[in-house]
PDB file of C-alpha atoms in Angstrom:
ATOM      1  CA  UNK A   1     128.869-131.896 216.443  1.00  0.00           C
ATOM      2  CA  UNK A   2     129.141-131.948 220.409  1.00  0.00           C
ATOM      3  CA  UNK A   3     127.208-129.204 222.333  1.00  0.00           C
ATOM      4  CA  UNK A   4     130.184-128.327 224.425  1.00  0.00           C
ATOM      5  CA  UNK A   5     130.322-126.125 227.074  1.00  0.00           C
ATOM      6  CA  UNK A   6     133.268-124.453 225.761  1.00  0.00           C
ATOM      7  CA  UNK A   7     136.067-124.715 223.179  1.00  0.00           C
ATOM      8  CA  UNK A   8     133.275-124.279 220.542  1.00  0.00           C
ATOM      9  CA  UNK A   9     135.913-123.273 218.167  1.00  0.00           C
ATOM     10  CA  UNK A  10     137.580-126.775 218.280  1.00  0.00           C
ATOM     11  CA  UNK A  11     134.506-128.848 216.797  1.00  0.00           C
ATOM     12  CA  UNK A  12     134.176-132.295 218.573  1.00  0.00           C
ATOM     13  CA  UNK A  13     132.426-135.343 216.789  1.00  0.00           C
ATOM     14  CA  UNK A  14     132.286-139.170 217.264  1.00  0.00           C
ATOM     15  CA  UNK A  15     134.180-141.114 214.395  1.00  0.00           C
ATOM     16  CA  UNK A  16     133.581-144.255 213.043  1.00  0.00           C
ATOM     17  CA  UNK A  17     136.708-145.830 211.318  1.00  0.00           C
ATOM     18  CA  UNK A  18     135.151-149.272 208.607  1.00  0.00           C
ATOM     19  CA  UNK A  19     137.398-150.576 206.931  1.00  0.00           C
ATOM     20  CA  UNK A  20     139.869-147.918 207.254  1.00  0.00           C
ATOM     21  CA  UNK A  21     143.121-148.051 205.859  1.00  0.00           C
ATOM     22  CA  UNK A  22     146.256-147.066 208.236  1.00  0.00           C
ATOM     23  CA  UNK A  23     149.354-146.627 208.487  1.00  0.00           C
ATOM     24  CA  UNK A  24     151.393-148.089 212.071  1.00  0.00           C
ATOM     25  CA  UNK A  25     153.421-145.170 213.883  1.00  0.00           C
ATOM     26  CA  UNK A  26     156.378-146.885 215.397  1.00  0.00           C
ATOM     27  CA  UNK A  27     157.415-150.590 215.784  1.00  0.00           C
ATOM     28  CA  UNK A  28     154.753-153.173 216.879  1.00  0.00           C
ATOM     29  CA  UNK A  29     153.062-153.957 219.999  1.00  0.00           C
ATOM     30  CA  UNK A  30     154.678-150.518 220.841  1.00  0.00           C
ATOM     31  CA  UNK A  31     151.639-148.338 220.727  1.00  0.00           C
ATOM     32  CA  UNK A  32     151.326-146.769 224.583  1.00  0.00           C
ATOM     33  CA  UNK A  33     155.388-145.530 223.969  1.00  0.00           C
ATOM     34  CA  UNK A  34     154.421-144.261 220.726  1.00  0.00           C
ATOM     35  CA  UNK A  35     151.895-142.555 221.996  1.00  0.00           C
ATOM     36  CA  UNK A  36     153.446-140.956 224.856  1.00  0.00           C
ATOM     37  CA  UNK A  37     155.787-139.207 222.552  1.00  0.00           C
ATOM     38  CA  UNK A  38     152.772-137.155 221.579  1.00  0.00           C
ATOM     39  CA  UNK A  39     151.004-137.023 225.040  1.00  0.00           C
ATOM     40  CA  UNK A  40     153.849-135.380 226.429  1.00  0.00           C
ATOM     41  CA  UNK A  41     153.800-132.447 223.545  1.00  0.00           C
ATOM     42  CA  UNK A  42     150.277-131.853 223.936  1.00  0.00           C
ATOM     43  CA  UNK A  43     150.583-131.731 228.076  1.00  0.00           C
ATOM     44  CA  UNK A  44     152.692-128.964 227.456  1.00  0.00           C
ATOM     45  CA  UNK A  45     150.382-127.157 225.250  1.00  0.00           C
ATOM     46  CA  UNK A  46     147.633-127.738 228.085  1.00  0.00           C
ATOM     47  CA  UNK A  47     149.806-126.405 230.854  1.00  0.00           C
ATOM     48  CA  UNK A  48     150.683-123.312 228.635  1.00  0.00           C
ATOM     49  CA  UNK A  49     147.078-122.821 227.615  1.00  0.00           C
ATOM     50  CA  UNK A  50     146.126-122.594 231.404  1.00  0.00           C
ATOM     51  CA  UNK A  51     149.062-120.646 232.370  1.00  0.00           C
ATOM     52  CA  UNK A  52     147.871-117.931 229.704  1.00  0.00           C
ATOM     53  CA  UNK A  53     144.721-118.481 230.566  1.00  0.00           C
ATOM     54  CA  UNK A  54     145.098-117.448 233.880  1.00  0.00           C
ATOM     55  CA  UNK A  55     147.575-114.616 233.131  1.00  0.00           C
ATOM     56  CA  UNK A  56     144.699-113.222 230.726  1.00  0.00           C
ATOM     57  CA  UNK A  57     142.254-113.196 233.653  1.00  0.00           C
ATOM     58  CA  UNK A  58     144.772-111.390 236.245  1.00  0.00           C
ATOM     59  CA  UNK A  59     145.258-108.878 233.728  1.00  0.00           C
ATOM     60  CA  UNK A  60     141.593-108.375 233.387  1.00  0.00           C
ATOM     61  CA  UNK A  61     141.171-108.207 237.337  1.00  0.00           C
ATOM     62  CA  UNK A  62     144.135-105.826 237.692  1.00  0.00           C
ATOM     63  CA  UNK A  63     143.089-103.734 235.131  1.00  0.00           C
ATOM     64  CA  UNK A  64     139.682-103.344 236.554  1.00  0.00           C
ATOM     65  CA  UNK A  65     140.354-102.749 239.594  1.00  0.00           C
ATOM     66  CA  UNK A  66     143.267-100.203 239.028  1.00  0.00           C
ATOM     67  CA  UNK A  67     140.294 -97.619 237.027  1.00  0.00           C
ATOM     68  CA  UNK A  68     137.519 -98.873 239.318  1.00  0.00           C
ATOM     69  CA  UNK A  69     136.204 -96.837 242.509  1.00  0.00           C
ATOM     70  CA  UNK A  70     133.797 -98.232 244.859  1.00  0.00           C
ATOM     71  CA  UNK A  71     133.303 -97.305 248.784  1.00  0.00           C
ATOM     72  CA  UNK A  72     135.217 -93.953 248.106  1.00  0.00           C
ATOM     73  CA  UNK A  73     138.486 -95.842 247.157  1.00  0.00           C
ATOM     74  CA  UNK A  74     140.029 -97.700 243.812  1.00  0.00           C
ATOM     75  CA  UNK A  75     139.385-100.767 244.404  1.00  0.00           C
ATOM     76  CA  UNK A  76     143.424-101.831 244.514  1.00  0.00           C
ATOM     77  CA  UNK A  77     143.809 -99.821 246.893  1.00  0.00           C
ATOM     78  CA  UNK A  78     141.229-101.484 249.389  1.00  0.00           C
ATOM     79  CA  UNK A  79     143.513-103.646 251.672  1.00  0.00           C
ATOM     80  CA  UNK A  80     141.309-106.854 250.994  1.00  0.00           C
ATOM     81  CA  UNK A  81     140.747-106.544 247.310  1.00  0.00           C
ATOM     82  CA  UNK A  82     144.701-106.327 247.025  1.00  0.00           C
ATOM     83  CA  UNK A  83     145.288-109.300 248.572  1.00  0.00           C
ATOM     84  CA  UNK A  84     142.926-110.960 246.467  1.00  0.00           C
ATOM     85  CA  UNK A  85     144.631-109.943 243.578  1.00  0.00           C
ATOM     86  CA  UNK A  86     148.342-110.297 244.788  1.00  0.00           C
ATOM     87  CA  UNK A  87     147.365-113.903 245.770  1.00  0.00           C
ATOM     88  CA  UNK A  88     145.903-114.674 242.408  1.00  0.00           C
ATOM     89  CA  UNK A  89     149.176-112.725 240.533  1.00  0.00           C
ATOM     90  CA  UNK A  90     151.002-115.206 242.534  1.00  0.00           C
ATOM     91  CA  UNK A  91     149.530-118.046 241.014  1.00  0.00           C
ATOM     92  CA  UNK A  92     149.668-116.901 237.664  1.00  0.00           C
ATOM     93  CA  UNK A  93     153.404-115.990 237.535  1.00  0.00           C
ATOM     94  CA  UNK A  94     154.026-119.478 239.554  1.00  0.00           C
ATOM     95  CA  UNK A  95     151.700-121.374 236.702  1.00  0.00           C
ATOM     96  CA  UNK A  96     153.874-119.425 234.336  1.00  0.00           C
ATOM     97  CA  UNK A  97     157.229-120.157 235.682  1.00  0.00           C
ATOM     98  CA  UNK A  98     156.507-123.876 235.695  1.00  0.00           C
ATOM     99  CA  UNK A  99     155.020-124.186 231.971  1.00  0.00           C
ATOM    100  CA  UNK A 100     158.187-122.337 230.926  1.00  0.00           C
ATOM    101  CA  UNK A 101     160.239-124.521 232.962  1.00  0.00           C
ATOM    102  CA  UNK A 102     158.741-127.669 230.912  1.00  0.00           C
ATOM    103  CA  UNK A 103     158.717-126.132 228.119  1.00  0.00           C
ATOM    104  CA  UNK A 104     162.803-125.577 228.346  1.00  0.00           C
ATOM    105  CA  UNK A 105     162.833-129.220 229.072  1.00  0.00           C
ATOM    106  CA  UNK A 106     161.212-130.563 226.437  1.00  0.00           C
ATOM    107  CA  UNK A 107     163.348-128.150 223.802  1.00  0.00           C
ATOM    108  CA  UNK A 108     166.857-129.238 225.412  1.00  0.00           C
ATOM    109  CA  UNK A 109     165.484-132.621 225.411  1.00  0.00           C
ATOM    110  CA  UNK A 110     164.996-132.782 221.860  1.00  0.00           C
ATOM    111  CA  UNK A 111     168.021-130.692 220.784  1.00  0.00           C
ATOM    112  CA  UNK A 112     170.095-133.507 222.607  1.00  0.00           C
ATOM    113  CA  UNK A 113     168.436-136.043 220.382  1.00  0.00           C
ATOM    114  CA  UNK A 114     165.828-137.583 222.502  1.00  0.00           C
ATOM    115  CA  UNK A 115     164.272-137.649 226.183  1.00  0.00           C
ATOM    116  CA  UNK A 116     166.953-139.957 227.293  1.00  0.00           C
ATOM    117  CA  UNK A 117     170.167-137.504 226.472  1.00  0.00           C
ATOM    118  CA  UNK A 118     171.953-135.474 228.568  1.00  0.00           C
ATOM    119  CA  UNK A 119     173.132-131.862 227.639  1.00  0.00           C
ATOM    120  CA  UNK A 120     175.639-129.598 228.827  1.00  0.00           C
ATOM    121  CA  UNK A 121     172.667-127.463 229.783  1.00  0.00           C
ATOM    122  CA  UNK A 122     171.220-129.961 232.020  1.00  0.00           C
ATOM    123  CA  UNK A 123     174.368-130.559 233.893  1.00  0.00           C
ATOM    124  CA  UNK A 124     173.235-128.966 237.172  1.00  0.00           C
ATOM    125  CA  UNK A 125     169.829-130.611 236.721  1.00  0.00           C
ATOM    126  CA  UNK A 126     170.262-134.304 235.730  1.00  0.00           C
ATOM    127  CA  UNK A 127     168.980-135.802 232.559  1.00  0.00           C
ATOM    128  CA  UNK A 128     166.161-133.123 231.034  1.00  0.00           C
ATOM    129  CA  UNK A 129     164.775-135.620 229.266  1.00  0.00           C
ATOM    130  CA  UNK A 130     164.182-137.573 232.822  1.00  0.00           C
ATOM    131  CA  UNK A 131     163.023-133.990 234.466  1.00  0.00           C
ATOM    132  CA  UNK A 132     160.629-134.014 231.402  1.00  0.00           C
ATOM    133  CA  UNK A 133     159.103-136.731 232.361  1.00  0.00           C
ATOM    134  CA  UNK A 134     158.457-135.929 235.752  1.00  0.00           C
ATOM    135  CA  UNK A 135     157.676-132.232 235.626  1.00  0.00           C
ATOM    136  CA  UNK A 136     155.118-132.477 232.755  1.00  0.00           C
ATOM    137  CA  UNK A 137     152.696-134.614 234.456  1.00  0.00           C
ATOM    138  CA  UNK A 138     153.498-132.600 237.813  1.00  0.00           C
ATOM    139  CA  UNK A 139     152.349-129.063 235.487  1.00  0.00           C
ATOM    140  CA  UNK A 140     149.810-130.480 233.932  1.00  0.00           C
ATOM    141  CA  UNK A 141     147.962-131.896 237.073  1.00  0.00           C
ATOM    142  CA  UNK A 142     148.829-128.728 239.264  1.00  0.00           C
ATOM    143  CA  UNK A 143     148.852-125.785 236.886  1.00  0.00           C
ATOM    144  CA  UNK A 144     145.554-127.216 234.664  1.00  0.00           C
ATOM    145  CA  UNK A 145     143.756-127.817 238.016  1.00  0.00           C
ATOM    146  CA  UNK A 146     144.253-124.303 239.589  1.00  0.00           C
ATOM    147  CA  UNK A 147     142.991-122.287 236.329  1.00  0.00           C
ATOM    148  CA  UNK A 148     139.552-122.603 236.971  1.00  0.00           C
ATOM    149  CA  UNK A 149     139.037-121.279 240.558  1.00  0.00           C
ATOM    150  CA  UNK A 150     141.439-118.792 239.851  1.00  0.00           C
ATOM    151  CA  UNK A 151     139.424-117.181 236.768  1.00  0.00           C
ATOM    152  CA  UNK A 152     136.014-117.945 238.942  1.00  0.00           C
ATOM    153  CA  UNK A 153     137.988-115.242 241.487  1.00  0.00           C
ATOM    154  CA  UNK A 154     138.832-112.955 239.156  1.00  0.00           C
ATOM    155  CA  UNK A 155     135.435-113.415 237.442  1.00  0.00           C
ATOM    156  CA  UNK A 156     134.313-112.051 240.800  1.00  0.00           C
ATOM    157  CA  UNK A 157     137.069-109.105 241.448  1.00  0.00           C
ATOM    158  CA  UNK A 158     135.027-107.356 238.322  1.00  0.00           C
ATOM    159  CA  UNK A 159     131.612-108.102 239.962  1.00  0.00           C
ATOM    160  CA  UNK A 160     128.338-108.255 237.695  1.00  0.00           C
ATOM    161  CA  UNK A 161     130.316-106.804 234.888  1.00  0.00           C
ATOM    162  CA  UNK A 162     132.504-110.232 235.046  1.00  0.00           C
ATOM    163  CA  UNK A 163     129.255-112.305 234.741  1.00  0.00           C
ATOM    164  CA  UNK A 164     128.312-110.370 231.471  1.00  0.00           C
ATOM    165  CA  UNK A 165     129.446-111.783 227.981  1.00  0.00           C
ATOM    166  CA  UNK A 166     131.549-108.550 226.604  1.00  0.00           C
ATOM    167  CA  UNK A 167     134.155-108.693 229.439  1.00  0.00           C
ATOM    168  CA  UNK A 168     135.416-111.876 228.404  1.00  0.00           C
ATOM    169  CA  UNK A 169     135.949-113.233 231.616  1.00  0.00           C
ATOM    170  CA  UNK A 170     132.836-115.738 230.881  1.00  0.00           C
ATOM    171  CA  UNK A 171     134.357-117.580 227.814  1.00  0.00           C
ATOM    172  CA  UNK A 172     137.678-117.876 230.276  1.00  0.00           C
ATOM    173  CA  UNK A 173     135.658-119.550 232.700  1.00  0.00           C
ATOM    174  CA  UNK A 174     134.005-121.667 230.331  1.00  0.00           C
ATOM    175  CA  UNK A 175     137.052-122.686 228.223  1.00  0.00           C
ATOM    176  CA  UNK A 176     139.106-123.175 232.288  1.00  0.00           C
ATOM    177  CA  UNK A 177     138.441-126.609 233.213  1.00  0.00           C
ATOM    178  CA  UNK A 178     138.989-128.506 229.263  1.00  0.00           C
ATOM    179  CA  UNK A 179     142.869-128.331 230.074  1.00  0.00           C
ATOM    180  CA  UNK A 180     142.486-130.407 232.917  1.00  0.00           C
ATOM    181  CA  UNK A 181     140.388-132.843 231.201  1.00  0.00           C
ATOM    182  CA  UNK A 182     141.781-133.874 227.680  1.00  0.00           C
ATOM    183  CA  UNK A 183     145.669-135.475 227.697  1.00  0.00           C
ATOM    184  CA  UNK A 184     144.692-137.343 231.362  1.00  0.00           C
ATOM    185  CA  UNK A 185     142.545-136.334 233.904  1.00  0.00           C
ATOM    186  CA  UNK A 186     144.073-135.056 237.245  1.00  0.00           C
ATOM    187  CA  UNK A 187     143.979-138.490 238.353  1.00  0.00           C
ATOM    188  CA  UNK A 188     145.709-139.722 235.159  1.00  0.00           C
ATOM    189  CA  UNK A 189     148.617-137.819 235.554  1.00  0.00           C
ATOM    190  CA  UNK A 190     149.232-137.979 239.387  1.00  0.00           C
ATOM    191  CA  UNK A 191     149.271-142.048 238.766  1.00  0.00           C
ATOM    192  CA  UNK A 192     151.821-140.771 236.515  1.00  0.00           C
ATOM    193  CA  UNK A 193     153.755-138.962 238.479  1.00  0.00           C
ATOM    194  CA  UNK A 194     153.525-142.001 240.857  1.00  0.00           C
ATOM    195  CA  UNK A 195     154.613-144.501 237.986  1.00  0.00           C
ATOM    196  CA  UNK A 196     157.236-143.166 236.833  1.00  0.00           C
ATOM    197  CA  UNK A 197     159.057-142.222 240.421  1.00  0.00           C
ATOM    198  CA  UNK A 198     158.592-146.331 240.813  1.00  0.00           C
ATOM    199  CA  UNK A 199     160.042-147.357 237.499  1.00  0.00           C
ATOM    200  CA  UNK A 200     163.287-144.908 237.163  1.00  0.00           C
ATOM    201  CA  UNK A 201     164.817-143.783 240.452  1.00  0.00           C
ATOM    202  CA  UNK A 202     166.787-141.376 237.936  1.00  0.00           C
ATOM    203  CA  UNK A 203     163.527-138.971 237.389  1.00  0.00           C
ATOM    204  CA  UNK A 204     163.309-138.608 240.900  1.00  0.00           C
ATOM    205  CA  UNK A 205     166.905-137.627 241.351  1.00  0.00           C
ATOM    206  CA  UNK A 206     166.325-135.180 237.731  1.00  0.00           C
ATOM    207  CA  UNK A 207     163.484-133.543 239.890  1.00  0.00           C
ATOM    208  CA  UNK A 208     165.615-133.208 243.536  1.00  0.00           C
ATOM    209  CA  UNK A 209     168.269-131.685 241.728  1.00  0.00           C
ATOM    210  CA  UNK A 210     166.503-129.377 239.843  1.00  0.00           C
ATOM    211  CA  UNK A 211     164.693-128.358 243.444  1.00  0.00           C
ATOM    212  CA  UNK A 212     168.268-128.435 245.302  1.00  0.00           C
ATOM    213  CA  UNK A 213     169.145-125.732 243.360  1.00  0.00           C
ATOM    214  CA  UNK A 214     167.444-123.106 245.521  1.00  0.00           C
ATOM    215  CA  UNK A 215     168.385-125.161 248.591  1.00  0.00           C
ATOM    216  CA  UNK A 216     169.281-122.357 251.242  1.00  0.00           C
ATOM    217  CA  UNK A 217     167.853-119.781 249.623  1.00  0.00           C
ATOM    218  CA  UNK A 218     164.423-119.765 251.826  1.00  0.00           C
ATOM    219  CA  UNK A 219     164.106-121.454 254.762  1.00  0.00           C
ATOM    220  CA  UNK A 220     160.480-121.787 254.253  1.00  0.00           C
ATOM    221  CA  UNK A 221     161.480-123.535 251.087  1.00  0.00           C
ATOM    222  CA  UNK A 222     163.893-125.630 252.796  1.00  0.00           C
ATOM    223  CA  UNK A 223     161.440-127.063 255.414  1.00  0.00           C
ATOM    224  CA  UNK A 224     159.021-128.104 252.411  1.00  0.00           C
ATOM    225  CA  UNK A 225     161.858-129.862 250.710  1.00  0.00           C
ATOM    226  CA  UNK A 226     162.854-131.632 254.436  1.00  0.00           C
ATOM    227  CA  UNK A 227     159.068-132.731 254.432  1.00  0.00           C
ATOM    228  CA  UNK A 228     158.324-133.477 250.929  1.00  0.00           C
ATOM    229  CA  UNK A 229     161.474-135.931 251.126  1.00  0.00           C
ATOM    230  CA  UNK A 230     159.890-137.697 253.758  1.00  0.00           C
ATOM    231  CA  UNK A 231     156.544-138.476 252.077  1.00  0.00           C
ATOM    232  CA  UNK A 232     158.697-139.766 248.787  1.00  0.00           C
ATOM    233  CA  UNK A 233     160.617-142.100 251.451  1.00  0.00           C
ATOM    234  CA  UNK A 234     157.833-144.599 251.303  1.00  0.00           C
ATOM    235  CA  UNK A 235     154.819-144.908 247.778  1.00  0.00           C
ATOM    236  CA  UNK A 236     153.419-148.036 249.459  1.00  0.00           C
ATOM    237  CA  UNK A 237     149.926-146.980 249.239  1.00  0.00           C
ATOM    238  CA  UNK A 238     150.520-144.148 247.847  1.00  0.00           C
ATOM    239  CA  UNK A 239     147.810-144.213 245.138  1.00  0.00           C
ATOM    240  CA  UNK A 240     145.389-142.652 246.846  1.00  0.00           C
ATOM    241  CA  UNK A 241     147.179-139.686 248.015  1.00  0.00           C
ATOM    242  CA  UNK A 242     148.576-139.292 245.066  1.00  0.00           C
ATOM    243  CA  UNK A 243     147.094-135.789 244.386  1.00  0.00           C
ATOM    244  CA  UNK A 244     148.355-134.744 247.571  1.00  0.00           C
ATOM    245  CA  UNK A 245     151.928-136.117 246.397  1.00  0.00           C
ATOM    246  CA  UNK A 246     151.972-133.845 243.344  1.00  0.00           C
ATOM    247  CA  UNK A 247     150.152-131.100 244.396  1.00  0.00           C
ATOM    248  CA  UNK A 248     153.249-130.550 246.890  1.00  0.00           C
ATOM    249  CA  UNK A 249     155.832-131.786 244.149  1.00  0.00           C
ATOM    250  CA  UNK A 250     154.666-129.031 241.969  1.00  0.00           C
ATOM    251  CA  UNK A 251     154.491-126.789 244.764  1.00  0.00           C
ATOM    252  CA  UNK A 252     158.382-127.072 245.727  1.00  0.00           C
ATOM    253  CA  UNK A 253     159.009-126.953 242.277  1.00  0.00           C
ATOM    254  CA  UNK A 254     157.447-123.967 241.473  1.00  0.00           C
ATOM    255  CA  UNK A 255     158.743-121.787 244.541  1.00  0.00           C
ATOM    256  CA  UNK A 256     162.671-123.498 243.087  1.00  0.00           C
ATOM    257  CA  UNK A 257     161.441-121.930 239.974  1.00  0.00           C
ATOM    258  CA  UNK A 258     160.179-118.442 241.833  1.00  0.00           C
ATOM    259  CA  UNK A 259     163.234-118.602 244.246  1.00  0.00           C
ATOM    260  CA  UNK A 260     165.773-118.109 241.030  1.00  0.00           C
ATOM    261  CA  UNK A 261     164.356-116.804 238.397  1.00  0.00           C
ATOM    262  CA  UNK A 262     161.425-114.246 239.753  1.00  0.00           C
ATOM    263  CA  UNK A 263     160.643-111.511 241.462  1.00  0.00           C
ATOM    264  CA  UNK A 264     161.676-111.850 245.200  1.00  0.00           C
ATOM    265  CA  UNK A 265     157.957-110.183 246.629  1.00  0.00           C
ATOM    266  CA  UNK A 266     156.631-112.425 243.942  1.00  0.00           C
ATOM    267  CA  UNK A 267     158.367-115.500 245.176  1.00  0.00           C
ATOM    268  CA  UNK A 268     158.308-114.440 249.331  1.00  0.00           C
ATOM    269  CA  UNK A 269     154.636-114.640 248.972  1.00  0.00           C
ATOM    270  CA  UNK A 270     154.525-117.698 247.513  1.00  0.00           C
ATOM    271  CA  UNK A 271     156.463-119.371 249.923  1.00  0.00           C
ATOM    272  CA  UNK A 272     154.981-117.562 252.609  1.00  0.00           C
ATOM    273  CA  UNK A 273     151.616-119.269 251.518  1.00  0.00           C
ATOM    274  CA  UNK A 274     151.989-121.969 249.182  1.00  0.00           C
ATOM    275  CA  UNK A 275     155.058-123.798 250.798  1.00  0.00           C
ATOM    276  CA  UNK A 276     154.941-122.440 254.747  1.00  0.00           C
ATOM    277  CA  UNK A 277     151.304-122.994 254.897  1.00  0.00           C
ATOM    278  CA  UNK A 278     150.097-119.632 256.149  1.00  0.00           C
ATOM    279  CA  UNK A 279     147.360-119.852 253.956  1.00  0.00           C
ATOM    280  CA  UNK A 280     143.431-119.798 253.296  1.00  0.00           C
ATOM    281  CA  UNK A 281     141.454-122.206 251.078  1.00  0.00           C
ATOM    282  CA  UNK A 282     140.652-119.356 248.580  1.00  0.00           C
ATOM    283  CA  UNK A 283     142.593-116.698 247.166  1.00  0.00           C
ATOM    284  CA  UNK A 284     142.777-113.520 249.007  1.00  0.00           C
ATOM    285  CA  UNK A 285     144.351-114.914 252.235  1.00  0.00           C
ATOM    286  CA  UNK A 286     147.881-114.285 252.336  1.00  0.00           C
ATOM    287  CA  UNK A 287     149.400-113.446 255.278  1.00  0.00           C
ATOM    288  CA  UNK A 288     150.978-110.655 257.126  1.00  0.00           C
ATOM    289  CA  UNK A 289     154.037-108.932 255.710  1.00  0.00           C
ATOM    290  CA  UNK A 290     153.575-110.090 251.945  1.00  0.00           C
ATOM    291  CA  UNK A 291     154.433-106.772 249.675  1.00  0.00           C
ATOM    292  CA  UNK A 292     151.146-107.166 247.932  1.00  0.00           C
ATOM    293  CA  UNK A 293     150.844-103.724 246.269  1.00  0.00           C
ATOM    294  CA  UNK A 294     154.411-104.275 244.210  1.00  0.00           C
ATOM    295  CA  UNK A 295     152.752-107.960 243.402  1.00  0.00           C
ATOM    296  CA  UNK A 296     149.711-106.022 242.103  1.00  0.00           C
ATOM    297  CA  UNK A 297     151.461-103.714 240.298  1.00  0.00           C
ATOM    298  CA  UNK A 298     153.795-105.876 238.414  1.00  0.00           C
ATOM    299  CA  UNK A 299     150.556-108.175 237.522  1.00  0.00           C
ATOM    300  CA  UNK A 300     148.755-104.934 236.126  1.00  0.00           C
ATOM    301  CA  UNK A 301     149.176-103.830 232.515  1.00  0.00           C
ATOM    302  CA  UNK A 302     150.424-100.842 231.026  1.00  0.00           C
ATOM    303  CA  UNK A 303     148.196 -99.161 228.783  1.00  0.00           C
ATOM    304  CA  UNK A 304     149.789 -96.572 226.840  1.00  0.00           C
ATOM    305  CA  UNK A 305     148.381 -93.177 226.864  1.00  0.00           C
TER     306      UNK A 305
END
């Protein structure tokens, strides 16, 4: 068995197949379709895994920090150590609105009878099975690629007693970076994202009206729809920005997502930083005006008493 650095509880092993009798999935010479039947199931799983993952180590932080007093304060209540966690509760609830998001897709998708139907509850949205397409390569890229530096900060929001074994923040960080790895690297599924906006001009306009449905509700949001409509004008050369192209796909997405369906300090924050730019490269920079203590609180758990 691999040594692995994580994931220990999913044994890895090299197989030899000689002489192996099998069985063909699918019709002939149609192996990569086949295939990407099942790749686009186990994406899903990947982006949900991360999305927990880094729910899991929010809640950790939160908690922590909510029963934990340092410098003659609880440590929430320190200005900076609440924007730390308000800007990584942000990213969790974001990751989580877009994994649920796909995960709706993929359901109506195959309760219509394939990716290529449309259903009445798709109406607004274009073809889900065409959104599908799109937005799981878009989560799986964006959400799978965040999960590791945000556990790494939350790791860090409990201090030495993060780095030791029985907080559990350790196996997080060892088991964060797999998602982004198995199913298609980051690069994998950005030249993904890439091919398929090239070969059906209906996923892109699945994805722009699934976006346009928040269109006016933030003008923050707005101006990164305006801008992300001019980078998709022209994918000549596109393959080597073509992290940059999905990182702000799922981006505009997600603060759709945030703008309808969650919690407005939730989602002002994230457009605030995410989509107007007002932003750090690390967690813990978001800017003036952002309710971070209601962010906090809504990211902390309940414990009973």
């Amino acid at each position: 068995l691999k040594d692995k650095l994580g994931n220990r509880s999913n044994a890895s092993a090299e197989v030899e197949f000689d002489a192996t009798w099998a069985r063909r999935l699918g019709d002939e010479g149609r192996g990569i379709s086949t295939i990407i039947e099942m790749v686009s199931a186990t994406r899903l799983d990947c982006i949900l895994g991360s999305a927990a993952l880094m729910r899991r180590a929010v809640a950790e932080a939160t908690h922590h920090c909510t029963y934990r007093r340092a410098f003659g304060m609880v440590l929430s209540d320190a200005p900076l150590m609440r924007n730390v966690l308000a800007d990584i509760a942000v990213e969790s609830e974001a990751a989580t609105m877009l994994a649920m998001r796909v995960a709706a897709a993929v359901d109506r998708s195959a309760d219509a009878g394939g990716p290529q139907a449309n259903t009445d509850a798709s109406a607004e949205t274009g073809t889900e099975g065409e959104l599908l397409r799109l937005a799981v390569a878009l989560g799986k890229y964006w959400v799978c690629k965040r999960g590791p530096t945000l556990v790494g900060e939350a790791l860090e929001c409990l201090g030495g007693n993060g780095y030791v074994e029985e907080s559990g923040l350790p196996r997080l960080y060892r088991e964060a970076p797999l998602n982004s790895i198995w199913e298609g690297s980051g690069n994998v599924n950005t030249l993904d994202v890439l091919r398929a906006l090239r070969q059906s001009p209906a996923v892109l306009d699945a994805y722009l009206a699934e976006i346009g449905l928040a269109s006016g509700a933030d003008g923050r949001f707005d101006a990164a729809v305006k801008d992300l409509l001019q980078s998709l004008a022209d994918l000549d050369g596109m393959e080597a920005r073509a992290r940059r192209l999905a990182e702000r796909m799922a981006l505009v997405l997600q603060g759709s997502l945030l703008l309808r369906h969650g919690n407005p300090a939730v989602a002002d924050a994230f457009c605030a930083s995410r989509l107007d730019q007002d932003w750090g490269h690390a967690f813990g920079t978001l800017p003036r005006g952002v309710d971070s203590a209601a962010i906090v609180a809504r990211a902390t758990p309940e414990i009973p008493d």
